[in-house]
Amino acid sequence: AKIYIPRDTTAVSLGANEVVDALIQQLSTNSESIEIVRNGSRGLFWLEPLLEIETAEGRIAYGPVSAEDIPALLDAGMLQGQSDHPLCLGPTDEIPYLKNQQRLTFARAGLIDPLSIDDYRAHEGFDGLKRALGLNAQQIVDEVKASGLRGRGGAAFPTGIKWQTVLDAASANPQKYIVCNADEGDSGTFADRLVMEADPMMLIEGMCIAGLAVGASQGYIYLRSEYPLAKQILDAAIDSAVTAGYLGDDIQGSGRDFHLEVRLGAGAYICGEETSLLESLEGKRGLVRAKPPLPALEGLFGQPTVVNNVLSLAAIPFILARGGQAYADYGMGRSRGTQAFQLAGNIERGGLVELAFGASLRQLLQEYGGGSASGRALRAVQVGGPLGAYLPESQWDLPLDYEAFSEAGAVLGHGGIVAFDDTVDMAQQARFGMEFCVVESCGKCTPCRIGSTRGVEVIDRIIADASDHKSRDANLELLDELCETMEDGSLCAMGGMTPNPVRSALRHFPEDFAKPSSTQP
Ligand code: NAI
Ligand code: SF4
């Protein structure tokens, strides 16, 4: 029998390695011959560790499995496939959470052994690169433009246009770079990590294609240090790709070169901002640079550089293999393709949901998420990370689309969705928004560095003066002015977007600012 047990951070933190040990121990006492494959997670995190048995009819899933369950599962006939054990979930592909998704980028997540080039190739791996090697640079860029792909880090800038800028950039020194932003720092997000741990070859292939498209022979993955397992898996995947001739000199006998290395960050949220990321990559302190010049023209070491998020680069192999139009066929309006939504916080079924743009937040929270984990009513949802707005229930029917969100004063960001139930104190959440900025500001500009500290103080006064209307109103006015200064006067999104959570909390949950709070630290 072939058994799949994930090796990614989520599954391992929930006991996947202990499950493997228990299996090996149990099976050493009987003569059953089994092969254990350490795949990546399917992204159905509430079912991890999710164990799958390969059968003639496809894979049968069991989850969440703990080491203590193993003897009973073996007794129930798990190795033969479907059993009547309560942890048996039936065919993996039929689990509605997975079946109802539109998985383009995450099609292979959990299906393959992340470190097996053969497995990757057997599932359309390197088809995009193969095609790209037969095209010229402009044709590759045109394919990406046709896909309508927009930056999945959060800013949604058209990827094809960014690549065109780098392709056209003239420079005395011909060296150009591809930099992958894998400093996934938004609250509740894990899609980048899932790509790197479940299907790292896809990212490698995407970066290699980007290199061919713009004429860059060197790439760096800037990875947050909080992802040690992703680092291990990426390093091993890069070594295999070099050995198999998909990276390094003379890729697949084409005469083209592309080299790739992983670099670790040091735990600063601001290093996810592209210019401070580049500073950090150059070995300096992660201070934001003023734009212009754009990194596309003067980026890493002053050279033309593509800086793309993991998910943007991970979408590229599909786009090249199947054609830009195949990707553009999904989505709505100017939001083409799919988005990897990440359900987290107080939610019953947390995990990754890849869907075409256009679904609603309510669908995600109810149909996929299954409501709150606490069983209480959901009250607020923060979409797009710590700088994203809090949405009340009246906004949960908005289509998940860049433009619709921006019209509603919200952002989709990197697709992180953090749910809160009705015990949340939104005044404290607003305070946290400012406090986060105090801690994470790079310090370069005053509205962000000083403004956020003043913001915490003003919110504290608002909470303390809840019953003194005159003083509270004066402080609310001050907070409004402060937010305006931060929005208009900050150099980057850190200071510029911190007012999002604060203002949305005030606008949609004013009652929480009117009562004396007992939870103030
Ligand atoms: P931006 O709008 O300044 O730029 C977006 C991207 O397009 C950048 O890479 C920029 O260099 C590029 N660009 C702009 N004009 C260009 C041109 N004419 N040619 C070529 N390239 C061009 O946004 P920024 O400051 O890079 O990012 C802000 C966004 O980041 C926010 O919208 C937020 O949602 C998101 N964000 C994401 C986080 C995460 O952890 N993924 C954390 C915090 C914010
Ligand atoms: Fe640095 Fe904040 Fe200014 Fe951004 S807004 S450059 S993080 S001080």
Coordinates of C-alpha atoms and ligand atoms in Angstrom, one line a residue:
A1 CA 0.0 0.0 0.0
K2 CA 1.1 3.6 -0.6
I3 CA 0.3 6.0 2.2
Y4 CA 0.5 9.8 2.0
I5 CA 1.2 11.8 5.1
P6 CA 2.1 15.5 4.7
R7 CA 5.5 16.9 5.7
D8 CA 4.6 20.6 5.7
T9 CA 4.7 22.9 8.8
T10 CA 0.9 22.7 9.5
A11 CA 0.7 18.9 9.4
V12 CA 3.9 18.5 11.3
S13 CA 2.9 20.9 14.0
L14 CA -0.3 18.9 14.4
G15 CA 1.6 15.6 14.9
A16 CA 2.2 14.2 11.3
N17 CA 5.7 12.9 12.2
E18 CA 4.3 11.1 15.2
V19 CA 1.7 9.5 13.0
V20 CA 4.5 8.3 10.7
D21 CA 6.5 6.9 13.6
A22 CA 3.4 5.1 15.0
L23 CA 2.7 3.6 11.5
I24 CA 6.2 2.3 11.1
Q25 CA 6.2 0.9 14.6
Q26 CA 2.9 -0.9 14.1
L27 CA 3.8 -2.2 10.6
S28 CA 7.2 -3.5 11.6
T29 CA 5.4 -6.2 13.7
N30 CA 3.4 -7.5 10.7
S31 CA 4.5 -8.3 7.2
E32 CA 2.5 -5.7 5.3
S33 CA 4.7 -3.9 2.8
I34 CA 3.9 -0.2 2.6
E35 CA 5.5 2.9 1.1
I36 CA 5.1 6.2 3.0
V37 CA 5.2 9.3 0.8
R38 CA 5.6 12.6 2.6
N39 CA 3.5 14.9 0.4
G40 CA 2.5 18.5 1.1
S41 CA -0.8 19.5 2.7
R42 CA -3.9 19.8 0.6
G43 CA -4.6 23.0 2.6
L44 CA -7.6 21.4 4.4
F45 CA -5.9 22.3 7.7
W46 CA -8.7 21.4 10.0
L47 CA -8.3 17.8 8.8
E48 CA -4.5 17.6 9.4
P49 CA -2.8 15.3 9.8
L50 CA -4.7 14.0 6.8
L51 CA -3.5 10.6 5.9
E52 CA -4.4 9.1 2.5
I53 CA -4.3 5.6 1.1
E54 CA -3.8 5.0 -2.6
T55 CA -6.3 2.6 -4.0
A56 CA -7.3 1.6 -7.5
E57 CA -10.3 4.0 -7.2
G58 CA -8.1 6.9 -6.1
R59 CA -7.0 8.1 -2.7
I60 CA -9.0 7.5 0.4
A61 CA -8.6 10.1 3.2
Y62 CA -8.5 9.8 6.9
G63 CA -8.3 12.8 9.2
P64 CA -7.5 14.3 11.5
V65 CA -5.4 11.3 12.5
S66 CA -3.3 11.1 15.7
A67 CA -0.6 8.6 16.5
E68 CA -2.9 6.9 19.0
D69 CA -5.5 6.3 16.3
I70 CA -3.1 4.1 14.2
P71 CA -3.7 0.7 15.8
A72 CA -7.5 1.0 15.6
L73 CA -7.3 2.4 12.0
L74 CA -5.2 -0.6 11.0
D75 CA -7.6 -3.0 12.7
A76 CA -10.5 -1.3 10.8
G77 CA -8.8 -2.2 7.4
M78 CA -7.4 1.3 6.6
L79 CA -4.6 -0.1 4.4
Q80 CA -7.3 -1.7 2.1
G81 CA -8.8 1.7 1.4
Q82 CA -12.3 2.8 2.5
S83 CA -13.3 1.6 6.0
D84 CA -16.1 2.3 8.4
H85 CA -13.8 3.9 10.9
P86 CA -15.2 7.3 12.0
L87 CA -12.1 9.1 10.8
C88 CA -12.5 7.8 7.2
L89 CA -13.5 10.7 5.0
G90 CA -14.0 8.7 1.7
P91 CA -12.3 9.7 -1.5
T92 CA -10.1 12.8 -1.0
D93 CA -11.3 14.3 -4.3
E94 CA -14.9 14.1 -3.1
I95 CA -14.4 16.2 0.1
P96 CA -16.7 19.2 -0.8
Y97 CA -14.2 21.8 0.6
L98 CA -11.7 20.5 -2.0
K99 CA -14.0 19.4 -4.7
N100 CA -15.8 22.8 -5.0
Q101 CA -12.5 24.8 -5.4
Q102 CA -11.0 26.0 -8.7
R103 CA -7.5 24.9 -8.1
L104 CA -5.1 26.2 -10.8
T105 CA -2.1 27.2 -8.7
F106 CA -2.7 24.6 -6.0
A107 CA -3.7 21.7 -8.3
R108 CA -0.7 19.7 -7.2
A109 CA -0.6 20.7 -3.5
G110 CA -0.9 17.5 -1.5
L111 CA -1.1 15.4 -4.6
I112 CA 2.6 15.0 -5.2
D113 CA 5.8 14.4 -3.3
P114 CA 7.2 18.0 -3.2
L115 CA 10.8 16.8 -3.8
S116 CA 10.2 14.4 -6.6
I117 CA 10.9 15.9 -10.0
D118 CA 9.4 12.8 -11.6
D119 CA 6.1 13.3 -9.7
Y120 CA 6.1 17.0 -10.7
R121 CA 6.7 16.1 -14.3
A122 CA 4.0 13.5 -14.3
H123 CA 1.6 16.3 -13.3
E124 CA 2.3 18.9 -16.0
G125 CA 5.5 20.1 -14.2
F126 CA 7.9 22.0 -16.4
D127 CA 5.5 22.1 -19.3
G128 CA 5.4 25.9 -19.0
L129 CA 9.2 26.2 -19.0
K130 CA 9.4 23.8 -22.0
R131 CA 7.1 26.1 -23.9
A132 CA 8.8 29.2 -22.7
L133 CA 12.2 27.9 -24.0
G134 CA 10.6 27.9 -27.5
L135 CA 9.4 31.5 -27.3
N136 CA 11.2 34.8 -27.4
A137 CA 11.2 37.1 -24.4
Q138 CA 8.4 39.4 -25.8
Q139 CA 6.2 36.4 -26.5
I140 CA 6.5 35.2 -22.9
V141 CA 5.7 38.6 -21.6
D142 CA 2.7 38.8 -24.0
E143 CA 1.4 35.5 -22.6
V144 CA 1.5 36.9 -19.1
K145 CA -0.2 40.1 -20.2
A146 CA -3.0 38.0 -21.9
S147 CA -3.6 36.1 -18.6
G148 CA -4.5 39.4 -16.8
L149 CA -2.5 38.2 -13.8
R150 CA -2.1 41.0 -11.2
G151 CA 0.3 41.0 -8.3
R152 CA -0.8 38.6 -5.6
G153 CA 1.2 40.3 -2.9
G154 CA -1.7 42.7 -2.5
A155 CA -1.1 45.7 -4.7
A156 CA -2.6 44.0 -7.8
F157 CA -0.3 45.7 -10.3
P158 CA -0.4 43.9 -13.7
T159 CA 2.4 41.4 -13.7
G160 CA 2.9 41.5 -17.5
I161 CA 3.4 45.2 -17.5
K162 CA 5.9 44.9 -14.7
W163 CA 7.8 42.3 -16.7
Q164 CA 7.6 44.5 -19.8
T165 CA 9.3 47.4 -17.8
V166 CA 12.1 45.1 -16.8
L167 CA 12.5 43.6 -20.2
D168 CA 12.7 47.1 -21.8
A169 CA 15.0 48.5 -19.1
A170 CA 18.3 49.6 -20.7
S171 CA 21.2 49.6 -18.4
A172 CA 25.0 49.9 -18.8
N173 CA 25.4 46.7 -16.7
P174 CA 23.3 44.0 -18.3
Q175 CA 22.6 42.1 -15.1
K176 CA 18.9 41.9 -14.2
Y177 CA 17.3 40.0 -11.3
I178 CA 14.2 38.1 -10.3
V179 CA 13.4 38.5 -6.7
C180 CA 10.6 36.4 -5.1
N181 CA 9.0 38.0 -2.1
A182 CA 8.4 35.2 0.3
D183 CA 8.3 37.3 3.4
E184 CA 4.7 36.3 4.0
G185 CA 3.9 38.5 7.0
D186 CA 0.2 39.2 6.9
S187 CA -1.9 37.9 9.8
G188 CA -3.7 34.7 8.9
T189 CA -1.8 34.0 5.7
F190 CA 0.0 30.8 4.7
A191 CA -0.5 30.4 0.9
D192 CA 3.1 31.3 0.1
R193 CA 4.3 28.7 2.6
L194 CA 2.0 26.1 1.2
V195 CA 3.4 26.7 -2.3
M196 CA 6.9 26.4 -1.1
E197 CA 6.3 23.3 1.1
A198 CA 3.8 21.4 -1.1
D199 CA 4.9 22.3 -4.6
P200 CA 8.3 24.1 -4.6
M201 CA 9.2 23.1 -8.2
M202 CA 6.3 25.3 -9.4
L203 CA 7.9 28.4 -7.8
I204 CA 11.3 27.4 -9.3
E205 CA 9.7 27.0 -12.7
G206 CA 7.9 30.3 -12.5
M207 CA 11.0 32.2 -11.5
C208 CA 13.0 30.5 -14.3
I209 CA 10.3 31.5 -16.8
A210 CA 10.5 35.1 -15.4
G211 CA 14.2 35.1 -15.9
L212 CA 13.8 34.0 -19.6
A213 CA 11.1 36.7 -20.1
V214 CA 13.1 39.7 -18.9
G215 CA 16.7 38.5 -19.5
A216 CA 17.7 37.9 -15.9
S217 CA 20.1 35.1 -15.1
Q218 CA 20.0 35.3 -11.3
G219 CA 17.1 34.9 -8.9
Y220 CA 16.7 35.2 -5.1
I221 CA 13.9 33.9 -2.9
Y222 CA 13.6 36.3 0.1
L223 CA 12.2 33.9 2.7
R224 CA 11.0 34.9 6.2
S225 CA 13.1 33.1 8.8
E226 CA 10.0 31.9 10.6
Y227 CA 9.6 29.3 7.8
P228 CA 12.6 26.9 8.5
L229 CA 10.8 23.9 6.9
A230 CA 10.1 25.8 3.8
K231 CA 13.8 26.7 3.6
Q232 CA 14.8 23.1 3.9
I233 CA 12.4 22.0 1.2
L234 CA 13.3 24.9 -1.1
D235 CA 17.0 24.2 -0.8
A236 CA 16.5 20.5 -1.6
A237 CA 14.2 21.3 -4.5
I238 CA 16.7 23.8 -6.0
D239 CA 19.4 21.2 -5.8
S240 CA 17.2 18.6 -7.6
A241 CA 16.2 21.1 -10.2
V242 CA 19.9 21.9 -10.9
T243 CA 20.8 18.2 -11.1
A244 CA 17.9 17.7 -13.5
G245 CA 19.0 20.6 -15.7
Y246 CA 16.1 22.9 -15.0
L247 CA 18.2 25.5 -13.2
G248 CA 21.9 26.6 -13.6
D249 CA 23.8 26.8 -16.8
D250 CA 22.4 25.8 -20.2
I251 CA 18.9 25.0 -19.0
Q252 CA 17.7 21.9 -20.9
G253 CA 20.4 22.4 -23.6
S254 CA 18.9 25.8 -24.5
G255 CA 22.1 27.8 -23.9
R256 CA 20.1 29.9 -21.3
D257 CA 21.2 30.3 -17.7
F258 CA 19.2 30.9 -14.5
H259 CA 20.6 30.5 -11.0
L260 CA 18.5 30.6 -7.9
E261 CA 19.3 31.0 -4.2
V262 CA 17.3 31.4 -1.0
R263 CA 18.0 34.3 1.4
L264 CA 16.6 34.5 4.9
G265 CA 15.0 37.6 6.4
A266 CA 15.2 38.4 10.1
G267 CA 11.7 38.8 11.3
A268 CA 10.7 42.3 10.2
Y269 CA 7.3 42.8 8.8
I270 CA 8.4 45.8 6.8
C271 CA 10.9 43.7 4.8
G272 CA 7.8 42.4 2.9
E273 CA 7.6 45.9 1.4
E274 CA 9.6 45.5 -1.8
T275 CA 12.2 48.3 -1.4
S276 CA 13.1 47.4 2.2
L277 CA 13.2 43.8 1.1
L278 CA 15.8 44.8 -1.5
E279 CA 17.8 46.7 1.1
S280 CA 17.8 43.7 3.3
L281 CA 18.8 41.4 0.4
E282 CA 21.7 43.8 -0.2
G283 CA 22.8 43.2 3.4
K284 CA 21.6 46.5 4.8
R285 CA 18.9 47.4 7.4
G286 CA 15.4 47.0 6.0
L287 CA 14.6 50.7 5.4
V288 CA 12.0 51.7 2.8
R289 CA 13.4 53.4 -0.3
A290 CA 11.5 56.3 -1.9
K291 CA 9.9 55.4 -5.3
P292 CA 10.7 56.4 -8.0
P293 CA 13.0 54.9 -9.1
L294 CA 10.9 51.8 -9.4
P295 CA 12.6 48.5 -8.6
A296 CA 11.7 47.4 -12.2
L297 CA 14.3 50.0 -13.4
E298 CA 16.7 50.3 -10.4
G299 CA 16.2 47.4 -8.0
L300 CA 18.6 45.0 -6.5
F301 CA 22.1 46.5 -6.5
G302 CA 20.7 49.2 -8.7
Q303 CA 19.8 46.9 -11.5
P304 CA 16.4 46.3 -13.2
T305 CA 14.6 43.8 -11.0
V306 CA 11.3 41.9 -11.1
V307 CA 10.0 41.7 -7.5
N308 CA 7.0 39.4 -7.4
N309 CA 5.1 37.6 -4.6
V310 CA 5.3 33.8 -4.4
L311 CA 1.7 33.4 -5.7
S312 CA 2.3 35.6 -8.7
L313 CA 5.3 33.6 -9.8
A314 CA 3.6 30.3 -8.9
A315 CA 0.8 31.2 -11.3
I316 CA 3.2 31.5 -14.2
P317 CA 3.8 27.8 -15.1
F318 CA 0.1 27.3 -15.6
I319 CA -0.2 30.4 -17.7
L320 CA 2.7 29.3 -20.0
A321 CA 1.6 25.7 -20.2
R322 CA -2.1 26.3 -20.9
G323 CA -1.9 29.8 -22.4
G324 CA -2.8 33.2 -20.9
Q325 CA -6.4 32.9 -22.0
A326 CA -6.9 29.7 -20.1
Y327 CA -6.1 31.7 -16.9
A328 CA -8.1 34.7 -17.9
D329 CA -11.2 32.6 -18.4
Y330 CA -11.6 32.6 -14.7
G331 CA -12.5 35.6 -12.6
M332 CA -14.6 38.8 -12.9
G333 CA -14.0 42.3 -14.3
R334 CA -10.4 43.2 -14.2
S335 CA -9.7 40.5 -11.5
R336 CA -8.7 37.6 -13.7
G337 CA -7.8 34.1 -12.7
T338 CA -8.0 32.7 -9.1
Q339 CA -7.1 34.0 -5.7
A340 CA -5.8 31.8 -2.9
F341 CA -8.1 32.7 0.0
Q342 CA -6.7 31.8 3.4
L343 CA -9.3 31.2 6.2
A344 CA -8.0 31.8 9.7
G345 CA -8.9 33.1 13.1
N346 CA -12.1 32.0 14.8
I347 CA -13.3 29.7 12.1
E348 CA -14.3 26.1 12.2
R349 CA -12.6 24.9 9.1
G350 CA -9.4 26.9 8.5
G351 CA -7.5 26.3 5.3
L352 CA -6.7 27.3 1.8
V353 CA -9.6 28.0 -0.6
E354 CA -8.5 28.7 -4.2
L355 CA -11.4 30.2 -6.1
A356 CA -12.0 32.4 -9.2
F357 CA -12.5 36.1 -8.2
G358 CA -16.2 36.9 -7.7
A359 CA -17.2 34.5 -4.9
S360 CA -18.5 36.3 -1.7
L361 CA -17.0 36.5 1.7
R362 CA -20.2 34.9 3.1
Q363 CA -19.7 31.9 0.9
L364 CA -16.1 31.5 2.2
L365 CA -17.1 32.0 5.8
Q366 CA -20.1 29.7 5.8
E367 CA -19.8 27.1 3.0
Y368 CA -16.1 26.6 3.4
G369 CA -15.3 27.9 6.9
G370 CA -18.4 26.4 8.5
G371 CA -18.9 29.5 10.8
S372 CA -16.9 30.3 13.9
A373 CA -14.8 27.7 15.8
S374 CA -16.3 28.9 19.1
G375 CA -19.9 28.3 17.9
R376 CA -20.8 31.9 18.5
A377 CA -22.0 34.3 15.9
L378 CA -19.3 35.8 13.6
R379 CA -19.1 39.6 14.0
A380 CA -16.1 41.0 12.1
V381 CA -13.7 39.8 9.4
Q382 CA -10.4 41.4 8.6
V383 CA -9.4 40.8 5.0
G384 CA -6.0 41.6 3.6
G385 CA -3.7 41.4 6.6
P386 CA -3.1 43.7 9.6
L387 CA -3.4 46.8 7.3
G388 CA -6.8 45.6 5.9
A389 CA -10.2 46.8 6.9
Y390 CA -12.6 45.1 9.3
L391 CA -15.8 44.1 7.5
P392 CA -19.1 43.8 9.3
E393 CA -21.8 41.3 8.2
S394 CA -23.5 43.9 5.9
Q395 CA -20.4 43.7 3.7
W396 CA -20.0 40.0 3.5
D397 CA -21.9 39.8 0.2
L398 CA -19.4 41.9 -1.7
P399 CA -17.8 40.0 -4.5
L400 CA -14.2 39.1 -3.8
D401 CA -12.8 41.4 -6.5
Y402 CA -10.0 44.0 -6.3
E403 CA -12.3 46.8 -7.6
A404 CA -15.4 46.0 -5.5
F405 CA -13.3 45.9 -2.4
S406 CA -11.5 49.1 -3.1
E407 CA -14.8 50.8 -3.7
A408 CA -16.0 49.6 -0.3
G409 CA -12.8 51.1 1.3
A410 CA -11.3 47.6 1.8
V411 CA -8.5 45.6 0.3
L412 CA -8.2 42.0 -0.8
G413 CA -4.4 42.1 -0.1
H414 CA -2.8 38.8 -0.1
G415 CA -6.1 37.0 0.5
G416 CA -5.8 36.5 4.2
I417 CA -9.2 36.3 6.0
V418 CA -9.3 36.4 9.8
A419 CA -12.6 35.9 11.5
F420 CA -13.8 37.2 14.9
D421 CA -16.9 36.2 16.8
D422 CA -19.1 38.4 18.8
T423 CA -16.8 38.5 21.8
V424 CA -14.4 40.8 19.9
D425 CA -13.8 44.3 21.2
M426 CA -13.3 46.4 18.1
A427 CA -11.9 49.4 20.1
Q428 CA -9.1 47.1 21.1
Q429 CA -8.7 45.8 17.6
A430 CA -8.4 49.5 16.4
R431 CA -5.8 50.1 19.1
F432 CA -3.9 46.9 18.0
G433 CA -3.8 48.3 14.4
M434 CA -1.9 51.4 15.6
E435 CA 0.2 49.4 18.0
F436 CA 1.2 47.0 15.2
C437 CA 2.5 50.0 13.2
V438 CA 4.5 51.3 16.3
V439 CA 6.3 47.9 16.5
E440 CA 6.8 47.4 12.7
S441 CA 7.4 50.9 11.4
C442 CA 10.8 51.2 9.7
G443 CA 11.1 54.6 11.2
K444 CA 11.9 56.5 8.1
C445 CA 9.0 58.9 8.0
T446 CA 7.3 60.9 10.8
P447 CA 3.6 60.2 10.2
C448 CA 4.2 56.5 10.6
R449 CA 6.9 56.4 13.2
I450 CA 5.4 59.1 15.5
G451 CA 1.8 59.1 14.3
S452 CA 1.2 55.5 15.3
T453 CA 2.4 56.1 18.8
R454 CA 0.1 59.1 19.1
G455 CA -2.6 56.9 17.6
V456 CA -2.4 54.4 20.4
E457 CA -2.5 57.2 23.0
V458 CA -5.6 58.8 21.4
I459 CA -7.4 55.5 21.1
D460 CA -6.6 54.8 24.8
R461 CA -8.1 58.2 25.7
I462 CA -11.2 57.5 23.6
I463 CA -11.7 54.2 25.4
A464 CA -11.1 55.7 28.8
D465 CA -13.3 58.7 28.2
A466 CA -16.2 56.7 26.8
S467 CA -18.7 58.4 29.1
D468 CA -17.3 61.9 28.7
H469 CA -18.9 62.8 25.4
K470 CA -17.1 66.1 24.9
S471 CA -13.6 64.8 25.5
R472 CA -14.4 61.6 23.5
D473 CA -15.6 63.7 20.5
A474 CA -12.5 65.9 20.6
N475 CA -10.3 62.8 20.6
L476 CA -12.3 61.2 17.8
E477 CA -11.7 64.2 15.7
L478 CA -8.0 64.1 16.5
L479 CA -7.9 60.5 15.5
D480 CA -9.5 61.3 12.2
E481 CA -7.0 64.0 11.5
L482 CA -4.1 61.7 12.5
C483 CA -5.4 59.0 10.2
E484 CA -5.6 61.5 7.3
T485 CA -2.0 62.6 8.0
M486 CA -0.8 59.0 8.0
E487 CA -2.6 58.3 4.8
D488 CA -1.3 61.3 2.9
G489 CA 2.1 61.7 4.4
S490 CA 3.5 58.1 4.7
L491 CA 6.1 56.9 2.3
C492 CA 4.8 53.4 2.1
A493 CA 1.7 51.2 2.7
M494 CA 2.7 50.5 6.4
G495 CA 1.9 54.0 7.6
G496 CA -0.5 54.7 4.7
M497 CA -2.7 51.8 5.3
T498 CA -2.7 51.5 9.1
P499 CA -5.8 53.8 9.2
N500 CA -7.7 51.1 7.3
P501 CA -8.4 48.8 10.4
V502 CA -8.8 51.8 12.6
R503 CA -11.3 53.7 10.5
S504 CA -13.3 50.6 9.6
A505 CA -13.6 49.6 13.2
L506 CA -14.8 53.1 14.1
R507 CA -17.2 53.3 11.1
H508 CA -18.8 49.8 11.4
F509 CA -18.6 49.1 15.1
P510 CA -19.0 52.6 16.8
E511 CA -20.8 51.0 19.8
D512 CA -17.5 49.4 20.9
F513 CA -16.0 52.9 21.3
A514 CA -18.9 54.2 23.3
K515 CA -18.8 51.8 26.2
P516 CA -16.2 51.8 29.0
S517 CA -13.8 49.0 28.2
S518 CA -12.7 46.6 30.9
T519 CA -10.1 44.9 28.6
Q520 CA -7.8 47.9 28.3
P521 CA -4.3 46.8 29.1
Ligands
NAI1 P1 2.5 49.9 -5.3 O1 1.2 50.1 -5.8 O2 3.4 51.0 -5.1 O3 3.3 48.9 -6.4 C1 2.8 47.7 -6.8 C2 3.9 47.1 -7.6 O4 3.9 47.5 -8.9 C3 5.3 47.3 -7.1 O5 6.1 46.1 -7.3 C4 5.8 48.4 -8.0 O6 7.2 48.5 -8.0 C5 5.2 48.1 -9.3 N1 4.9 49.1 -10.2 C6 4.2 50.2 -10.0 N2 4.2 51.0 -11.2 C7 5.0 50.3 -12.1 C8 5.3 50.6 -13.4 N3 4.9 51.6 -14.1 N4 6.1 49.7 -14.0 C9 6.5 48.6 -13.4 N5 6.2 48.3 -12.1 C10 5.4 49.2 -11.5 O7 2.3 49.0 -4.0 P2 3.3 48.5 -2.9 O8 3.7 49.6 -2.0 O9 4.4 47.7 -3.5 O10 2.4 47.5 -2.1 C11 1.3 47.9 -1.4 C12 0.4 46.8 -1.3 O11 1.0 45.7 -0.6 C13 -0.8 47.1 -0.5 O12 -1.9 47.2 -1.5 C14 -1.1 45.9 0.4 O13 -2.3 45.2 0.0 C15 0.1 45.0 0.1 N6 0.6 44.4 1.3 C16 1.0 43.1 1.3 C17 1.5 42.5 2.4 C18 1.9 41.0 2.4 O14 2.3 40.5 3.4 N7 1.7 40.3 1.3 C19 1.7 43.3 3.6 C20 1.4 44.6 3.5 C21 0.8 45.2 2.4
SF4_2 FE1 8.9 53.3 7.1 FE2 6.4 53.7 8.0 FE3 7.4 55.5 6.4 FE4 6.8 53.0 5.5 S1 5.4 54.6 6.2 S2 8.7 54.2 5.1 S3 7.3 51.8 7.3 S4 8.2 54.9 8.5

